Amino acid sequence: MGTVTLGVSIAVPEPHGSLLQQRRASFGDPAAHGIPTHITLLPPTEADPADRPEIEAHLARVAAAGRPFELRLSGTDTFRPLSPVVFVQLVEGASACSWLQERVRAPEGPVARELAFPYHPHVTVAHGISEESMDRAQEELAEFEASWTATGFALYEQGSDLVWRLQRKFTFGDSDDSGAAFSAVPRQVAQPLPACGGEAGSFAPLS
């Protein structure tokens, strides 16, 4: 039956998500319309379709351990020359994202994996296009600002047409079907959350 390609991310809400997706397309990034605007927690990962129930139960437990936290985007930066990516910077909420992505990829979990680069949560606005176009993206979105409260994350699957589609949302604080939850509960303000490993350039279920 083959495998499916899954990713886990926090969606950038409207109107910011559509705005950044449209701007990404305007810079000439051909992947823009197939990738919802997001912050990655698990980059593209191959999985056996038969493992989907186990994966979803695992993600539900991760979400059950979380609590809503504030996210704020401000300005742009780039991973060049290491990776051909321009992104909007995450200036608040990075430690909570790190906490989540580490648990999503937990070695004992069904989507355990190593990453090629240190984890750096961000929102991609240009990837793999001309240097001139990436320069324009970095310049034109330099004043971009957005903030919201993250209340959960979602599982996406990439279709044969390379479009990423929402499969299931997971809300922080909700118990999974078994009622299980981790004992650790991250609180963005009450306690500092440890940074941890992850991916930068190809980083994103969606990139």
C-alpha atoms as one frame of an Amber mdcrd trajectory, in Angstrom:
protein
   0.000   0.000   0.000   3.022   2.274   0.300   3.549   5.169   2.671   2.022
   8.582   3.250   3.835  11.839   3.959   2.711  13.514   7.177   3.573  16.770
   8.910   2.536  18.463  12.133   2.292  22.212  12.512   0.667  25.198  14.167
  -1.381  27.120  11.612  -0.969  30.886  11.305  -4.557  32.159  11.724  -6.516
  34.453   9.440  -6.143  37.021   8.100  -2.379  36.569   8.535  -2.198  33.062
   7.077  -3.802  33.930   3.751  -1.893  37.202   3.518   1.488  35.492   3.912
   0.478  32.696   1.526  -0.500  35.264  -1.110   2.726  37.189  -0.607   4.719
  33.958  -0.917   3.007  33.299  -4.248   3.695  36.870  -5.375   7.418  36.310
  -4.881   7.225  33.462  -7.398   7.361  30.499  -5.002   5.539  27.694  -6.890
   4.836  25.775  -3.672   2.911  28.637  -2.069  -0.643  27.523  -2.844  -0.034
  23.946  -1.696   1.322  24.905   1.708  -0.884  26.423   4.453   1.028  29.109
   6.367   2.408  27.469   9.493   5.042  26.893  12.154   6.441  23.369  11.865
   6.486  20.857  14.717   7.219  17.782  12.555   8.705  18.192   9.061   7.640
  15.905   6.186   7.787  12.355   7.518   6.991   9.083   5.759   4.582   6.798
   7.628   2.694   3.560   7.086  -1.063   4.300   6.745  -1.696   1.444   9.189
   0.151   3.439  11.861  -2.240   6.395  11.617  -4.320   5.468  14.721  -1.153
   5.149  16.818   0.219   8.430  15.463  -3.008  10.286  16.193  -3.200   8.842
  19.709   0.386   9.975  20.319  -0.366  13.496  19.072  -3.477  13.631  21.248
  -1.345  12.840  24.306   1.154  15.554  23.378  -1.672  18.066  22.997  -3.216
  16.962  26.301   0.008  17.947  28.059  -0.020  21.457  26.610  -1.687  24.719
  27.457  -2.458  27.717  25.211   0.456  30.112  24.757   1.175  33.375  22.992
   2.863  33.513  19.584   4.212  36.653  17.963   5.763  37.158  14.541   7.931
  40.156  13.748  10.185  40.966  10.802  12.155  38.682   8.512  15.401  36.739
   8.384  16.975  34.054   6.183  18.789  30.732   6.437  20.928  31.619   3.417
  23.538  30.536   2.459  22.940  27.313   4.438  19.456  26.876   3.016  17.514
  28.925   0.395  14.780  30.104   2.779  13.447  33.507   3.804  11.128  33.527
   6.789   9.112  35.671   9.174  10.675  35.507  12.617   8.959  34.036  15.671
   9.840  36.404  18.527   7.517  35.015  21.200   6.482  31.406  21.812   9.617
  29.720  20.467  10.342  27.799  23.670   6.826  26.341  23.740   7.153  25.293
  20.091  10.469  23.635  20.934   8.868  21.783  23.848   6.084  20.532  21.588
   8.215  19.451  18.638  10.548  17.510  20.899   7.619  15.533  22.287   6.046
  14.985  18.874   9.356  13.431  17.737   9.943  11.551  21.016  12.229   8.504
  20.537   9.609   6.204  22.002   6.840   7.600  19.774   5.540   6.494  16.349
   7.094   9.424  14.438  10.539   9.460  16.058  13.176  11.017  13.827  16.422
  12.953  13.868  16.653  16.366  12.240  19.374  17.750  10.023  19.579  21.215
  11.600  18.971  22.807  15.034  15.278  23.547  15.532  14.416  27.156  14.712
  10.638  27.816  14.637   9.679  30.234  11.862   7.179  30.935   9.082   8.589
  30.388   5.591   7.689  33.060   3.014  10.098  32.083   0.214  11.908  28.834
  -0.521  14.151  27.769  -3.368  13.461  30.717  -5.677  15.867  33.225  -7.219
  18.150  35.253  -4.970  16.539  38.433  -6.253  13.062  37.217  -5.339  14.201
  36.057  -1.897  15.806  39.449  -1.320  12.478  41.059  -2.217  10.577  38.796
   0.184  12.961  39.613   3.009  12.714  43.311   2.307   8.989  43.675   1.673
   7.910  41.729   4.772  10.496  43.293   7.084   7.786  45.257   8.914   5.314
  42.366   9.178   3.800  41.849  12.648   1.201  39.372  13.937   0.282  37.818
  17.261  -2.242  35.269  18.505  -2.864  32.618  21.147  -1.994  29.090  20.039
  -4.664  26.673  21.270  -3.416  23.510  19.573  -1.759  22.046  16.486  -2.768
  19.894  13.533  -1.801  16.856  11.474  -1.436  17.332   7.706  -0.942  14.903
   4.831   0.692  15.702   1.499  -1.263  14.485  -1.524   0.101  13.195  -4.819
  -0.467  16.720  -6.153   2.001  17.979  -3.483  -0.759  19.876  -1.672  -0.812
  19.616   2.126  -4.294  18.944   3.539  -5.567  19.131   7.094  -6.306  15.712
   8.605  -7.047  16.398  12.271  -6.759  19.188  14.829  -5.486  18.616  18.377
  -6.463  21.038  21.146  -4.219  21.739  24.126  -5.508  20.317  27.389  -7.796
  17.729  25.776  -7.247  14.130  26.887  -6.900  11.481  24.208  -9.287   8.544
  23.878  -7.520   6.644  26.635  -7.664   9.627  28.974  -3.871   9.608  29.252
  -1.790  12.768  29.454   1.803  13.618  30.240   2.514  14.836  33.735   4.538
  17.786  32.449   2.393  20.789  31.537   4.253  23.611  29.790   3.182  27.101
  30.786   4.688  29.820  28.648   4.854  32.401  31.438   4.951  30.377  34.618
   7.972  28.255  33.744  10.738  28.470  31.134  10.628  25.736  28.528  13.868
  24.108  27.377  15.060  24.616  23.828  15.797  21.454  21.913  16.912  20.041
  18.572  15.013  20.427  15.307  15.322  21.431  11.691  15.790  24.719   9.945
  16.100  24.819   6.170  13.840  22.014   4.940  11.989  22.524   8.184   8.281
  22.459   7.823   5.635  19.944   6.938   5.212  22.247   4.404   8.496  24.224
   4.099
